[in-house]
Structures are given as structure tokens and as C-alpha cells.
mmCIF file of C-alpha atoms in Angstrom:
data_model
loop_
_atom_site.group_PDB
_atom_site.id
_atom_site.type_symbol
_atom_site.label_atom_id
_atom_site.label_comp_id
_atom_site.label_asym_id
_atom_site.label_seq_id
_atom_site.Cartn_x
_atom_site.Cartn_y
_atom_site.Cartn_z
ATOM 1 C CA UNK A 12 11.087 5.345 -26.295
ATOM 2 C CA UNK A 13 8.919 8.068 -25.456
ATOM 3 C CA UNK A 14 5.430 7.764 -24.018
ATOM 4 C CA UNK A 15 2.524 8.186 -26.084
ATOM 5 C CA UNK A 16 0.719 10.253 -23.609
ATOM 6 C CA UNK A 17 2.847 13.067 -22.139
ATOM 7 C CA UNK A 18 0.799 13.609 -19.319
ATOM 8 C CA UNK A 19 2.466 10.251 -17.002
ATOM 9 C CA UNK A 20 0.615 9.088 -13.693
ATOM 10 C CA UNK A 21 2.897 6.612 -12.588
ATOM 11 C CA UNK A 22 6.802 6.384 -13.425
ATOM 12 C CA UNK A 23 9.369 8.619 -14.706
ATOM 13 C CA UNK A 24 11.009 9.047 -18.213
ATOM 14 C CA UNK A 25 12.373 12.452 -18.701
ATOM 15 C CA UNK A 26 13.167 16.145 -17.862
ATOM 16 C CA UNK A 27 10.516 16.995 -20.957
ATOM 17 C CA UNK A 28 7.451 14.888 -19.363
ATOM 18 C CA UNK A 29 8.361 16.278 -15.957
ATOM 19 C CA UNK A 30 6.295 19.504 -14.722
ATOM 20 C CA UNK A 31 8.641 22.606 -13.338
ATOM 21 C CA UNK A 32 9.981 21.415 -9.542
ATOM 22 C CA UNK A 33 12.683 23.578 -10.052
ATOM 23 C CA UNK A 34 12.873 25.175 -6.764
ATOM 24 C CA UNK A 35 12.652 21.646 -4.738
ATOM 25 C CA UNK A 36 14.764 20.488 -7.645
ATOM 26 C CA UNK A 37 17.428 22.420 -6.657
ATOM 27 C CA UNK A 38 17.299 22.728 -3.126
ATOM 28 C CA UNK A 39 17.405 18.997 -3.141
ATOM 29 C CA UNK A 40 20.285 18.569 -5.245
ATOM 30 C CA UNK A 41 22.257 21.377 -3.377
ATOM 31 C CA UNK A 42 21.546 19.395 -0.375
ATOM 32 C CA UNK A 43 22.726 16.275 -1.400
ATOM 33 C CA UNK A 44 25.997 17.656 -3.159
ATOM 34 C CA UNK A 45 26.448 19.317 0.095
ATOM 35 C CA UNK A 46 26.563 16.151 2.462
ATOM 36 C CA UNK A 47 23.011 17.030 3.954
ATOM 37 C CA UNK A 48 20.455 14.377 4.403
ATOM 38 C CA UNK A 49 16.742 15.593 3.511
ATOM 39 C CA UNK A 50 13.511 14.670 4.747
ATOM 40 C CA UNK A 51 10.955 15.342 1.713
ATOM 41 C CA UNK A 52 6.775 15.691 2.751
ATOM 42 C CA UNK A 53 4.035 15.803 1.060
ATOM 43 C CA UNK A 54 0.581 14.280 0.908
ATOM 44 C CA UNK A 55 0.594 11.381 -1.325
ATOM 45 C CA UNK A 56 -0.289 11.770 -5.124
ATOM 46 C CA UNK A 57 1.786 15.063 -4.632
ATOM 47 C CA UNK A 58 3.911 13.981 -6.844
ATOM 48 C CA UNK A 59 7.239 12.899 -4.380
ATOM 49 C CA UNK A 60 8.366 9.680 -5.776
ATOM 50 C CA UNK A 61 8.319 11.589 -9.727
ATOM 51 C CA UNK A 62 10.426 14.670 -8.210
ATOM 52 C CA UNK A 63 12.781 11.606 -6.262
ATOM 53 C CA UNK A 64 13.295 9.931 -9.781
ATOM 54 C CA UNK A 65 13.884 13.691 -11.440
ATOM 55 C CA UNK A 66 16.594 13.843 -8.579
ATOM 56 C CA UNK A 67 18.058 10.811 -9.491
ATOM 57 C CA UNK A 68 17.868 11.962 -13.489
ATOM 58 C CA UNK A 69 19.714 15.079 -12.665
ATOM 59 C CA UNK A 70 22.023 13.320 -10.401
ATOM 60 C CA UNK A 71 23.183 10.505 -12.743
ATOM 61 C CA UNK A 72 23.962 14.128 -15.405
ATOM 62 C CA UNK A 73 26.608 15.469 -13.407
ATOM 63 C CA UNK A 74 28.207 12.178 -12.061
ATOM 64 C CA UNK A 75 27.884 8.901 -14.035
ATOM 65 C CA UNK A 76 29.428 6.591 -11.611
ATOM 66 C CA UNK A 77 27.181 6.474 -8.749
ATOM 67 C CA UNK A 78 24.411 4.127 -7.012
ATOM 68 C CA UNK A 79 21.246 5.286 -6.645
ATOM 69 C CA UNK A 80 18.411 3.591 -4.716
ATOM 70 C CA UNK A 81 14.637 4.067 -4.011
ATOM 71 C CA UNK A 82 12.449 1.727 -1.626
ATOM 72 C CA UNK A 83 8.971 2.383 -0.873
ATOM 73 C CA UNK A 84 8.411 0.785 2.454
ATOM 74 C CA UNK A 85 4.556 1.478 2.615
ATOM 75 C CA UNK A 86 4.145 -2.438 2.381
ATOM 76 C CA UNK A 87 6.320 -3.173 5.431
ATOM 77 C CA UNK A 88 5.026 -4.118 8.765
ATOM 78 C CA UNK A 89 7.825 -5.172 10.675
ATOM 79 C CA UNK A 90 11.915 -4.536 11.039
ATOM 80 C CA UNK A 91 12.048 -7.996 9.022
ATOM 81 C CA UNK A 92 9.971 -6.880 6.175
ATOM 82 C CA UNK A 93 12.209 -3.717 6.263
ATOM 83 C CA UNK A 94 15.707 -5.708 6.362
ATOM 84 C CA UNK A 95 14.513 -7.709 3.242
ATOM 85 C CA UNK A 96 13.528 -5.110 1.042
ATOM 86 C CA UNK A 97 17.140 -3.217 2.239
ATOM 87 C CA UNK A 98 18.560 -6.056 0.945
ATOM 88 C CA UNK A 99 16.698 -6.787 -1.963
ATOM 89 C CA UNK A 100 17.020 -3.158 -3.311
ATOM 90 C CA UNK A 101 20.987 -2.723 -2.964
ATOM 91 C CA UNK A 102 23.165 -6.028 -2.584
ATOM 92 C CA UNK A 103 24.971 -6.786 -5.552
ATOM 93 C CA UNK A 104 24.057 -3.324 -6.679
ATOM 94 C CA UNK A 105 27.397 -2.032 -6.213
ATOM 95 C CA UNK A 106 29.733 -3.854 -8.452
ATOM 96 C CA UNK A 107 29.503 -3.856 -12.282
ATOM 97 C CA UNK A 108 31.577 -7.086 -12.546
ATOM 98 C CA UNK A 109 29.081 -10.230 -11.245
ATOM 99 C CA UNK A 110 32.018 -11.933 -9.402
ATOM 100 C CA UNK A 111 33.354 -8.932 -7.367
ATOM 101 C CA UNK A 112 29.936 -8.009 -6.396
ATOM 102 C CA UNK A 113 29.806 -11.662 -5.190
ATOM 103 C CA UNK A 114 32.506 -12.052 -3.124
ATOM 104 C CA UNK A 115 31.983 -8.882 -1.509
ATOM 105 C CA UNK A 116 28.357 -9.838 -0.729
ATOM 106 C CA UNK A 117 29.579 -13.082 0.930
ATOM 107 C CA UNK A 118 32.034 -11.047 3.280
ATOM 108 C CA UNK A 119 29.790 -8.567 4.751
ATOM 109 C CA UNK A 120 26.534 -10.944 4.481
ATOM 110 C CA UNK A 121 27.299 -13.360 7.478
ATOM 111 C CA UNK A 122 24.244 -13.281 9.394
ATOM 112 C CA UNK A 123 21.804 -14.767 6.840
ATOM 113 C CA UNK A 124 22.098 -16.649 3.848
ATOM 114 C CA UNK A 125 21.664 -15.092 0.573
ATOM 115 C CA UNK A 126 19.875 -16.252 -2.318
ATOM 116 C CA UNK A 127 21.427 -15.834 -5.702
ATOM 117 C CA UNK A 128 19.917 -15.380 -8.872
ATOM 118 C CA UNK A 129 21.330 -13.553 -11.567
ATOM 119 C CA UNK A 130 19.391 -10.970 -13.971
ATOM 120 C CA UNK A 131 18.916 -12.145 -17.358
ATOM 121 C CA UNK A 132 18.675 -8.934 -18.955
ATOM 122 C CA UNK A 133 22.012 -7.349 -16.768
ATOM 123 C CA UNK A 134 24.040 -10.441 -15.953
ATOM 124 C CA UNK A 135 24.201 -9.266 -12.298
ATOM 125 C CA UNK A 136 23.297 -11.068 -9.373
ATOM 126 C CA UNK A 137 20.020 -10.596 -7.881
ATOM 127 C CA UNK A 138 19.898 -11.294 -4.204
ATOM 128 C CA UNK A 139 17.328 -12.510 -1.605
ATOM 129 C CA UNK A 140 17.232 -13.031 2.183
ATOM 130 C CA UNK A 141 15.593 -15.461 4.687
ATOM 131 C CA UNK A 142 16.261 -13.673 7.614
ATOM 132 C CA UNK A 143 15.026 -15.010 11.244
ATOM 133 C CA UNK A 144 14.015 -12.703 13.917
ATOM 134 C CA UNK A 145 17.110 -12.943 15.765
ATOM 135 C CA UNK A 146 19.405 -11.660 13.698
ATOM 136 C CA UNK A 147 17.324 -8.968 12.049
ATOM 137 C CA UNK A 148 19.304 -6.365 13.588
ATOM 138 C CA UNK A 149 22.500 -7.666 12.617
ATOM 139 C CA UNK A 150 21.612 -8.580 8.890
ATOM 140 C CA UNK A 151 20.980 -4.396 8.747
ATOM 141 C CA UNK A 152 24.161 -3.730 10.348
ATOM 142 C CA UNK A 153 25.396 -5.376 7.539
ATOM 143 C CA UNK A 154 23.868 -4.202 4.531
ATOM 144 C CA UNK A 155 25.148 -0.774 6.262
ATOM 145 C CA UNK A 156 28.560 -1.855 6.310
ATOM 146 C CA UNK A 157 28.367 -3.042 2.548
ATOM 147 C CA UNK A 158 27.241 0.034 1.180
ATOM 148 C CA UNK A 159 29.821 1.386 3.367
ATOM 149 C CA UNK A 160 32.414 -0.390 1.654
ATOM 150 C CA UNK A 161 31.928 0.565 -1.501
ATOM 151 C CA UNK A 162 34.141 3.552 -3.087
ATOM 152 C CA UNK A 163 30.959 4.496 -4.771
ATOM 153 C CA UNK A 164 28.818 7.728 -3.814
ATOM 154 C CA UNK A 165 25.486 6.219 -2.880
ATOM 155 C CA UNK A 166 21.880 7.726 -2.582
ATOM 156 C CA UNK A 167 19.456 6.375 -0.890
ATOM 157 C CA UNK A 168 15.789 7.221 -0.928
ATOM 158 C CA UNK A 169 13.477 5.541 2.093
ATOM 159 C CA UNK A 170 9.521 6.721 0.835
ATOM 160 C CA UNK A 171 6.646 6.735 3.293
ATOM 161 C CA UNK A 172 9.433 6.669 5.841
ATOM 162 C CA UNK A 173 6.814 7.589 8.608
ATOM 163 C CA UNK A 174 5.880 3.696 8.679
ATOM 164 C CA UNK A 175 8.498 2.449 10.548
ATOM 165 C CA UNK A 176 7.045 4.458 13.167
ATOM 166 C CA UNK A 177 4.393 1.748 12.850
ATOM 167 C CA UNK A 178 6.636 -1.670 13.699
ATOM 168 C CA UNK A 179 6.027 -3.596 16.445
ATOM 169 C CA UNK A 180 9.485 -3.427 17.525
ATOM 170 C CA UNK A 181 10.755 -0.509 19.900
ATOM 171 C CA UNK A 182 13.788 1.811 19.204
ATOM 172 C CA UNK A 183 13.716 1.281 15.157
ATOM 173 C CA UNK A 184 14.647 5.140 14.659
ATOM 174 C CA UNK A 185 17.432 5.321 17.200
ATOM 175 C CA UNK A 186 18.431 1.797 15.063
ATOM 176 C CA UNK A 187 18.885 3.669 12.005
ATOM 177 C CA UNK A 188 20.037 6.378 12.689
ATOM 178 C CA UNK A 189 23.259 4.899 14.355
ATOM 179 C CA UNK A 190 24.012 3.174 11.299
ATOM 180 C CA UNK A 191 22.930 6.459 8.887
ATOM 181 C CA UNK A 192 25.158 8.796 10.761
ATOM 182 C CA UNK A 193 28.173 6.567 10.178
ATOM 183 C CA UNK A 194 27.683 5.843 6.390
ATOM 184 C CA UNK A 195 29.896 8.205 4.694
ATOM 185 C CA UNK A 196 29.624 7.345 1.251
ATOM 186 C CA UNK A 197 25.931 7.708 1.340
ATOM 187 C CA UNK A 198 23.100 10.119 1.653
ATOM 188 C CA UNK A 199 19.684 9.772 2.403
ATOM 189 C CA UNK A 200 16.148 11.371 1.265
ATOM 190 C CA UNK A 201 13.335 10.198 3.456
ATOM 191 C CA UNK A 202 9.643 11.100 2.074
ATOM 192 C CA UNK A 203 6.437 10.275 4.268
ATOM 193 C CA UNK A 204 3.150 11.244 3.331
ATOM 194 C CA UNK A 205 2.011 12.034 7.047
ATOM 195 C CA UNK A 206 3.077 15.304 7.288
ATOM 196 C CA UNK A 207 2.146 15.627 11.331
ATOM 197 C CA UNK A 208 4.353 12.148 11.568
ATOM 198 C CA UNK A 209 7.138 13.166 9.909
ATOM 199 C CA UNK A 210 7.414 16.547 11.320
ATOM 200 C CA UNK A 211 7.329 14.650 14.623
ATOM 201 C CA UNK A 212 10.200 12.185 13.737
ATOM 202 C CA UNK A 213 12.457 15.171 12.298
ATOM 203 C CA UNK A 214 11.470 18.061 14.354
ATOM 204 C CA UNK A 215 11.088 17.122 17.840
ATOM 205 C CA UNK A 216 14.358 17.074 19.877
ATOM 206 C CA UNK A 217 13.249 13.898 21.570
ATOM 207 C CA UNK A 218 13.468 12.018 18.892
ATOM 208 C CA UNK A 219 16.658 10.253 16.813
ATOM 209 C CA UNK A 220 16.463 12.033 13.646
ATOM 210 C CA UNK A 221 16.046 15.218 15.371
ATOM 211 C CA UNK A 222 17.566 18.210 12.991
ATOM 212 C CA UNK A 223 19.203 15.501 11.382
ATOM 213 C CA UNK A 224 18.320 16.271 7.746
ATOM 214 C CA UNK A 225 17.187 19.573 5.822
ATOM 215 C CA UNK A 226 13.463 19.529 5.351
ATOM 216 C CA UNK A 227 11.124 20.534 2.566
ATOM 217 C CA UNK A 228 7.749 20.174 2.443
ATOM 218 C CA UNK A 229 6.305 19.675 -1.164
ATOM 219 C CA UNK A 230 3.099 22.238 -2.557
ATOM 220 C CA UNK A 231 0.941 22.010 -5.657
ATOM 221 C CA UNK A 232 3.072 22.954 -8.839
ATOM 222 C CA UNK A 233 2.841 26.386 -9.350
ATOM 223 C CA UNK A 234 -0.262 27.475 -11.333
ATOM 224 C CA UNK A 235 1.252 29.200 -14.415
ATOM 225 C CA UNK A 236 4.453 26.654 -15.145
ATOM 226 C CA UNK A 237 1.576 23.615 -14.949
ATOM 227 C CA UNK A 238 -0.629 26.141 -17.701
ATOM 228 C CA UNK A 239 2.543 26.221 -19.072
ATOM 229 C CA UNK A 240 3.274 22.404 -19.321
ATOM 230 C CA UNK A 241 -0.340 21.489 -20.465
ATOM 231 C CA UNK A 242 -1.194 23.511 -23.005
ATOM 232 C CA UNK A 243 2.385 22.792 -24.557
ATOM 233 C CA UNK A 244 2.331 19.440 -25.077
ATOM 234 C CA UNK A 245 -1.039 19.473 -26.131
ATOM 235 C CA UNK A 246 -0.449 22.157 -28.394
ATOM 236 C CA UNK A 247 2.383 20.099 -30.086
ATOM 237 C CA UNK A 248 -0.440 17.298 -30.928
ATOM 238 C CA UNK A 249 -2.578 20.082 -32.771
ATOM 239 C CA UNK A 250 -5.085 19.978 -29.487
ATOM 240 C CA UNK A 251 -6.319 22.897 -27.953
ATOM 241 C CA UNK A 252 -6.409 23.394 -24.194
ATOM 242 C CA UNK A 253 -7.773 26.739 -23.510
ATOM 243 C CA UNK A 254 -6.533 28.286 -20.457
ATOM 244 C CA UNK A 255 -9.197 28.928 -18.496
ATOM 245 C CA UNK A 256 -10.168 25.138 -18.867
ATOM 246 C CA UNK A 257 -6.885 23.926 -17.527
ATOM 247 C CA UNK A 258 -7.190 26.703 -14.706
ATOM 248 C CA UNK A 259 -11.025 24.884 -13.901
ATOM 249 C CA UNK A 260 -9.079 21.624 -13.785
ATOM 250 C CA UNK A 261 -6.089 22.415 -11.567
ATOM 251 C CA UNK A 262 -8.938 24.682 -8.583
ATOM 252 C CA UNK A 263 -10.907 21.734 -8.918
ATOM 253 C CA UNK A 264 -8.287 19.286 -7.896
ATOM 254 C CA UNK A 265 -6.223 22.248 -5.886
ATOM 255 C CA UNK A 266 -3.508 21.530 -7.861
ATOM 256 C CA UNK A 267 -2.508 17.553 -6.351
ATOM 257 C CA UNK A 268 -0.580 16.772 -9.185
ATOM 258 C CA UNK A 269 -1.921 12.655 -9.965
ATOM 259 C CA UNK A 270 -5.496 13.923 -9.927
ATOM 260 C CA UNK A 271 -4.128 16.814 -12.664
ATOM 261 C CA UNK A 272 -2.027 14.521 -14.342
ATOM 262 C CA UNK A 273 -5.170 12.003 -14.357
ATOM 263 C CA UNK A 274 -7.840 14.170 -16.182
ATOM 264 C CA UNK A 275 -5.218 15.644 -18.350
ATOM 265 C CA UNK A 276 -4.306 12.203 -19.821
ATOM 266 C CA UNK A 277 -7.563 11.376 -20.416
ATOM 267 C CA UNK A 278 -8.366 14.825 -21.963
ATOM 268 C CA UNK A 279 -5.004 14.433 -24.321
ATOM 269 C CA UNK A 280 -6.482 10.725 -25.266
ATOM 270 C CA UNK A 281 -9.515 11.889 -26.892
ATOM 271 C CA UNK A 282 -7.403 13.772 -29.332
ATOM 272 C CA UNK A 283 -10.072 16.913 -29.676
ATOM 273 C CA UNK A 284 -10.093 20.392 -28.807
ATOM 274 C CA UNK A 285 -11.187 20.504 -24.655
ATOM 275 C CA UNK A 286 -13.871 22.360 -22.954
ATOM 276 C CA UNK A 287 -16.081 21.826 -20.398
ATOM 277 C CA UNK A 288 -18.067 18.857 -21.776
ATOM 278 C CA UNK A 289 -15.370 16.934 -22.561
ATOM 279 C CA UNK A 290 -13.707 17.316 -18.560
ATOM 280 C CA UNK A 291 -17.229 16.442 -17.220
ATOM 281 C CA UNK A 292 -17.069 13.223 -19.211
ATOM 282 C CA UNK A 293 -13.489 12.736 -18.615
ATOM 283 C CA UNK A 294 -14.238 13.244 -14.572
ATOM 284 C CA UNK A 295 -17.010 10.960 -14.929
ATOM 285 C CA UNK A 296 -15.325 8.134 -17.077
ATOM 286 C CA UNK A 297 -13.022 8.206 -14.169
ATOM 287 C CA UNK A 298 -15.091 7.734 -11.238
ATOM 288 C CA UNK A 299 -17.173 5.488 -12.943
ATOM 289 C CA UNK A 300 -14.254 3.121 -12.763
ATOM 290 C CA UNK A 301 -13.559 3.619 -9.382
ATOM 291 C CA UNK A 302 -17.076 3.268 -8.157
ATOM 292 C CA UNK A 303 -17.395 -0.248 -7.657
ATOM 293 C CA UNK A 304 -13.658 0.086 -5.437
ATOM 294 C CA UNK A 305 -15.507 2.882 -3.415
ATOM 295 C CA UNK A 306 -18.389 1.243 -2.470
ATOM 296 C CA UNK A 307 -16.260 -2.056 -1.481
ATOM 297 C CA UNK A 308 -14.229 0.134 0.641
ATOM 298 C CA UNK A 309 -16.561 1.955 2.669
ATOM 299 C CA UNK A 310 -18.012 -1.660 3.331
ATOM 300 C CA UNK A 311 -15.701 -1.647 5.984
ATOM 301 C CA UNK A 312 -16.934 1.295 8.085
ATOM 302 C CA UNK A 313 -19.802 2.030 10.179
ATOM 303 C CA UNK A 314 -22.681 4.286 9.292
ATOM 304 C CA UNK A 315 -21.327 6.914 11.524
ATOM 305 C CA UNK A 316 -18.314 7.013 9.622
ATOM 306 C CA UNK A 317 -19.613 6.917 6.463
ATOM 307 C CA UNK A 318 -21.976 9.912 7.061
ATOM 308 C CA UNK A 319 -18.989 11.855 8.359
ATOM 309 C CA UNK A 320 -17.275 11.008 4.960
ATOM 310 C CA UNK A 321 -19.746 12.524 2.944
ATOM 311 C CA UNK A 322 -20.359 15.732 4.976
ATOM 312 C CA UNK A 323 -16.827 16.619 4.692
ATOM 313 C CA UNK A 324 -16.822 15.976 0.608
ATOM 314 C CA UNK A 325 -19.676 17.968 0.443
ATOM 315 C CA UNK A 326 -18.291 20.637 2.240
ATOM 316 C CA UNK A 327 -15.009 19.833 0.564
ATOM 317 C CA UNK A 328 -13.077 21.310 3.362
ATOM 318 C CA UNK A 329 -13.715 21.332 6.579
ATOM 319 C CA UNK A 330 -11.740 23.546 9.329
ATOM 320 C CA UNK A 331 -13.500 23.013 12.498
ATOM 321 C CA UNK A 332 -15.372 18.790 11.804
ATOM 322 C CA UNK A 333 -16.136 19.103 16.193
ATOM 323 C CA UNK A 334 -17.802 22.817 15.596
ATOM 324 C CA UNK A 335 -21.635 22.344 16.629
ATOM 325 C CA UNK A 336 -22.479 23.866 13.228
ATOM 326 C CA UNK A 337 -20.701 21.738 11.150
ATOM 327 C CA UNK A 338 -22.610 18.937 13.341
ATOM 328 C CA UNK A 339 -25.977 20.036 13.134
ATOM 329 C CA UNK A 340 -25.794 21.155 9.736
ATOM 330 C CA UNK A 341 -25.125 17.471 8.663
ATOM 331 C CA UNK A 342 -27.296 15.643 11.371
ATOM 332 C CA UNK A 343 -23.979 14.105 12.824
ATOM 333 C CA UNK A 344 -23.662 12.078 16.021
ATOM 334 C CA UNK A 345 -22.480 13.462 19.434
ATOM 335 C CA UNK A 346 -18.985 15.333 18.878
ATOM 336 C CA UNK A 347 -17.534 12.040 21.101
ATOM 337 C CA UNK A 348 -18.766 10.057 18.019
ATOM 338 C CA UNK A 349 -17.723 12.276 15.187
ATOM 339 C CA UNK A 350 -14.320 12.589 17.067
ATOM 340 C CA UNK A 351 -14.048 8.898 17.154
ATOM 341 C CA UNK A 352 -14.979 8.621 13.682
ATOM 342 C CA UNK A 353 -12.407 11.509 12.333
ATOM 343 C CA UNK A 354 -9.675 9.926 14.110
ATOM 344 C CA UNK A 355 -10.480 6.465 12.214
ATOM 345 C CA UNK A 356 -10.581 7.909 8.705
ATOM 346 C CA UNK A 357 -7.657 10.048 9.585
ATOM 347 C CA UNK A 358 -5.202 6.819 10.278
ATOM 348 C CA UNK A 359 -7.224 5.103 7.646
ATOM 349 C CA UNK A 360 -6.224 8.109 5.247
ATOM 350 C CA UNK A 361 -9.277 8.457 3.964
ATOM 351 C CA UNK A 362 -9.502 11.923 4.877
ATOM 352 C CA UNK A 363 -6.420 14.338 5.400
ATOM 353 C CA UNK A 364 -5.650 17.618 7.412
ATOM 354 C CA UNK A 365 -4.284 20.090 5.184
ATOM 355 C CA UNK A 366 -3.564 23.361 6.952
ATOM 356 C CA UNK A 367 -7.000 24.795 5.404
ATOM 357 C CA UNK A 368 -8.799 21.838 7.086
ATOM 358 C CA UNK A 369 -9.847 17.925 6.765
ATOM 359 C CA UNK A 370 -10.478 16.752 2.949
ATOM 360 C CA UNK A 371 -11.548 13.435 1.696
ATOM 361 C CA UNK A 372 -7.761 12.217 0.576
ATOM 362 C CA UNK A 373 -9.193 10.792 -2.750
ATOM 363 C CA UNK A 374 -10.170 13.145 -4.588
ATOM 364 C CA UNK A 375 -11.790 11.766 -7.196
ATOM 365 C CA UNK A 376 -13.876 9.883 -4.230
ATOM 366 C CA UNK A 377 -14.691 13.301 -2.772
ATOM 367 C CA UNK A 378 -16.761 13.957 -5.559
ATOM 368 C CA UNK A 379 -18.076 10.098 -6.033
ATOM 369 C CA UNK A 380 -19.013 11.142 -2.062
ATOM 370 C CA UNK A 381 -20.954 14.063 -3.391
ATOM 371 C CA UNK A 382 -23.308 12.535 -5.565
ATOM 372 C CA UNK A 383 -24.040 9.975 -3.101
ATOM 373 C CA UNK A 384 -27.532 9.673 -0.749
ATOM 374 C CA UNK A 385 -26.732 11.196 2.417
#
């Protein structure tokens, strides 16, 4: 069934709702076909997890009979957490028939003991995990070997990768990649929204993943082929988006894709010509909703950091935030205190280094920031 609203911000459906990414598109797939892992970055909102899914699409065209797999492991804290989403997201995944997928669980699953539940909609089992600390390690070992086992082509896709970087436990990369470097039957993306992170983890010859994968680093969607999209499908609903106002939209937002998508599905909702008004109210409608969330948020943080948030959105980029002008100009603290503060809404992500300089990572709380009391 196709969507009412063409413009999607969240999930995938189809080549037709999904904005150009040739280039990536194909790079990716060429990759893939190719045997080469790839490590995918971007900031988030960028649009990763829709170009994964397109991958997948585009995938599943030219070869019906293979696995695909996507785990966000944002959520995780810990190896354990890690292990039981693994497991959730690809046992029993591999068979079509519920018994072989079954048996073949129960000979390479040893170390825990899996739950079984079976889907109502598919017939196939569903599988769960109680895994104790102790035999964390070996319980991924496992799932490795199972998807190893398999005489399907498997693709695996790890987003916000950069958090296991994070876990408490020591040597989690080297742990991985022994056991990615030895599947055969499978290959990897792995997408992290901390670009300095992941550049670390893939680039840096003292690490385990070092120039392990090919790497691509995901822009704004080119300005023309997102004109292009837009005023297509709203030009197929008898609206009129005028170019120019589109071209307003995507500078305003610098061309992140969910903030774009965003106002254009509002825009396409009211079912009217656009111009200017009707963004302005759209914009507004929008961070009207969020306001209450913002507010709670920034409960959290001290004045300092607070007043360092709103400089930066009202600067809306920022290239030097320790320069004395930047301080004085916005009554700051001493740079010791604004560099304390950056490097708090930095891991916080509420503000992001883009090679232009630190933004607020929202954007649609940038400009809540704006209209705020200093």
C-alpha cells in the first residue's frame, strides 16, 4: 500500500518515495557484490538507515534468496545487550522451513538457552536469549558460526556502530572483528553517526577494523535531484511548490534530509499551493510540539551550558566556540568553562562539529534556541 504522504520521515517503502542516493547507492552495492565490507557515516537524521533499507531493496532485485539484517545498537550498553539483540535479529532467520531452522538453532546455540516463540503472521520461530555474563563471548561466537553455516549470502548492517566503543568491557572491536573476518557468507555495513569516532575505529592503524572496510561518508542530497523530488510529487497532487521556496527550505535546514523531509510533509498535508507563510507556520507548528521536550531537556544542564547552547544557534555555526570574540560577544564564561561546557554538549550530541564548525544537532531546536531569552 502506498503512503499517503510521499514525503516519509521514518521507514522505507520504495525506490519512488526514496530521494536520488544514486552515487552512494551504487558504490555501496558495488562494494558489497564485490566482497568488501563498508563503513557508512553520517550525522544522524542524514538519512543512513533509509539509504541502508534502499540497499537492501536493490539487493533483494538482483538476488531473491538472500538474508538481510539491520540492528540499530544505539540502545545497547554492554557486550550482553549487544549479544541479545545479535540474536534476536538473525536466529531462526535463516531457514524458511520452522523445523530446520530449529534444529539448526539447537546445534550451534549451546551456550545459552533459547526461547522459542513462533510468529503468528510467518509461522517461523522467533527466538530469545538469557544470556549470563560468562558466556557472553561464547553465545557471539556462536551466532557467528550459525550464520556461518548457512548456504545463504547474508548482509548484515550494525547502525551507530561507534557505541560499542562505549561498553564497559575491553577488547570488543578486536572481538568482532575475529569473528567478521572469518564469516564468508556474510558482509557487513557499519553506520555511526560520530563521524570523528568512526573515522577513529576504521582509519587508525592501531585499531582492529583498521582499512578493514571501504568507507563513505554520507552529504546532503544534492540540491537539484531533491528540487527535483519535491516539486514532483507535489505536482502529481495538483500542489504547487515553487522552486525558490523549496530552495529556502533545503539552505535553511542545509539540506539534513529528516528536517527536509519534516517540513515538506507538513507542507504536502495542507494540500495548498506553498509559499512563505505557509513554511513559517509549518516551522512553527513543528517546534511548537517540540517545545515542551526542549525545555525538559535542557533541565538537565547548567546555566553555563545552556547559554553556550544558545550562542551557537544564534550564530548557527560556529568555527572557532574558544575564540575570545565569539566569548565576549555572547558574555560567556572563562574559555576553561566554555571548553568544559562544549565538550558536554558534544558527547551529549546536542551540538555537532561539522567541518564548517559546531551546530546545535537539532535543528529544529536551533531555531526554538533562537527565539529564546538569552
Amino acid at each position: 500500500m502506498k503512503p499517503n504522504n510521499p514525503f516519509l520521515i521514518s521507514g522505507y517503502h520504495s525506490p519512488e518515495f526514496f530521494c536520488d542516493r544514486e552515487r552512494e547507492t551504487s558504490t555501496i552495492l558495488d562494494a558489497l557484490y564485490n566482497g568488501r565490507n563498508m563503513t557508512l557515516i553520517a550525522p544522524r537524521r542524514m538519512g543512513k538507515t533509509g539509504l541502508i533499507r534502499h540497499i537492501f531493496y536493490r539487493l533483494k532485485e538482483q538476488e531473491s534468496d538472500i538474508a538481510m539484517f539491520y540492528m540499530d545498537i544505539y540502545p545497547t550498553q554492554s557486550l550482553g545487550d549487544f549479544v541479545r539483540l545479535f540474536a534476536n535479529t538473525v536466529l531462526g532467520k535463516l531457514d524458511s522451513v520452522p523445523q530446520k531452522a530449529l534444529d539448526r538453532i539447537g546445534r550451534f546455540i549451546r551456550s545459552c538457552r533459547p526461547v522459542f516463540t513462533l510468529d503468528e503472521l510467518t509461522g517461523m520461530p522467533k527466538v530469545t536469549i538469557d544470556v549470563t555474563p560468562a558466556e557472553e563471548k561464547n553465545t557471539l561466537k556462536e551466532i557467528f558460526d550459525y550464520i556461518g553455516s548457512s548456504e545463504r549470502r547474508c548482509y548484515i548492517a550494525i547502525d551507530e556502530f561507534q557505541q560499542i566503543t562505549e561498553y564497559p568491557e575491553k577488547g570488543i572491536e578486536a572481538l568482532l572483528r575475529s569473528y567478521i573476518q572469518f564469516c564468508q557468507n556474510a558482509n557487513f555495513i557499519f553506520a555511526g553517526s560520530k563521524q570523528h569516532v568512526m573515522q577513529e575505529m576504521f582509519a587508525s592503524s592501531k585499531k582492529p577494523f583498521y582499512q578493514s572496510t571501504q568507507l563513505l561518508t554520507l552529504d546532503a542530497i544534492d540540491r537539484k535531484e531533491y528540487a527535483r523530488f519535491a516539486i514532483n510529487h507535489f505536482t502529481q497532487n495538483n500542489i504547487k511548490l515553487p522552486q525558490e521556496i523549496f530552495e529556502e527550505v533545503y539552505d535553511t535546514y542545509s539540506g539534513h534530509t529528516w528536517y527536509v523531509q519534516c517540513l515538506l510533509n507538513r507542507l504536502y498535508s495542507y494540500n495548498c499551493d506553498v509559499d512563505r507563510k505557509w513554511v513559517t507556520y509549518a516551522a512553527e507548528q513543528i517546534i511548537s510540539e517540540q517545545s515542551y521536550s526542549y525545555v525538559d531537556l535542557l533541565k538537565a544542564y547548567s546555566a553555563g551550558n545552556i547559554r553556550l547552547l544558545k550562542a551557537i544557534a544564534r550564530e548557527g555555526c560556529v568555527k572557532e566556540v574558544l575564540s575570545g570574540d565569539f566569548i565576549s560577544r555572547h558574555k560567556l564564561r572563562a574559555a576553561s568553562s566554555v571548553s568544559s561546557s562544549l565538550k558536554k554538549l558534544l558527547d551529549n550530541e546536542l551540538v555537532y562539529q561539522t567541518d564548517k564548525g559546531y551546530i546545535i544537532y537539532d535543528r529544529f531546536m536551533g531555531e526554538w534556541l533562537r527565539c529564546q531569552p538569552f
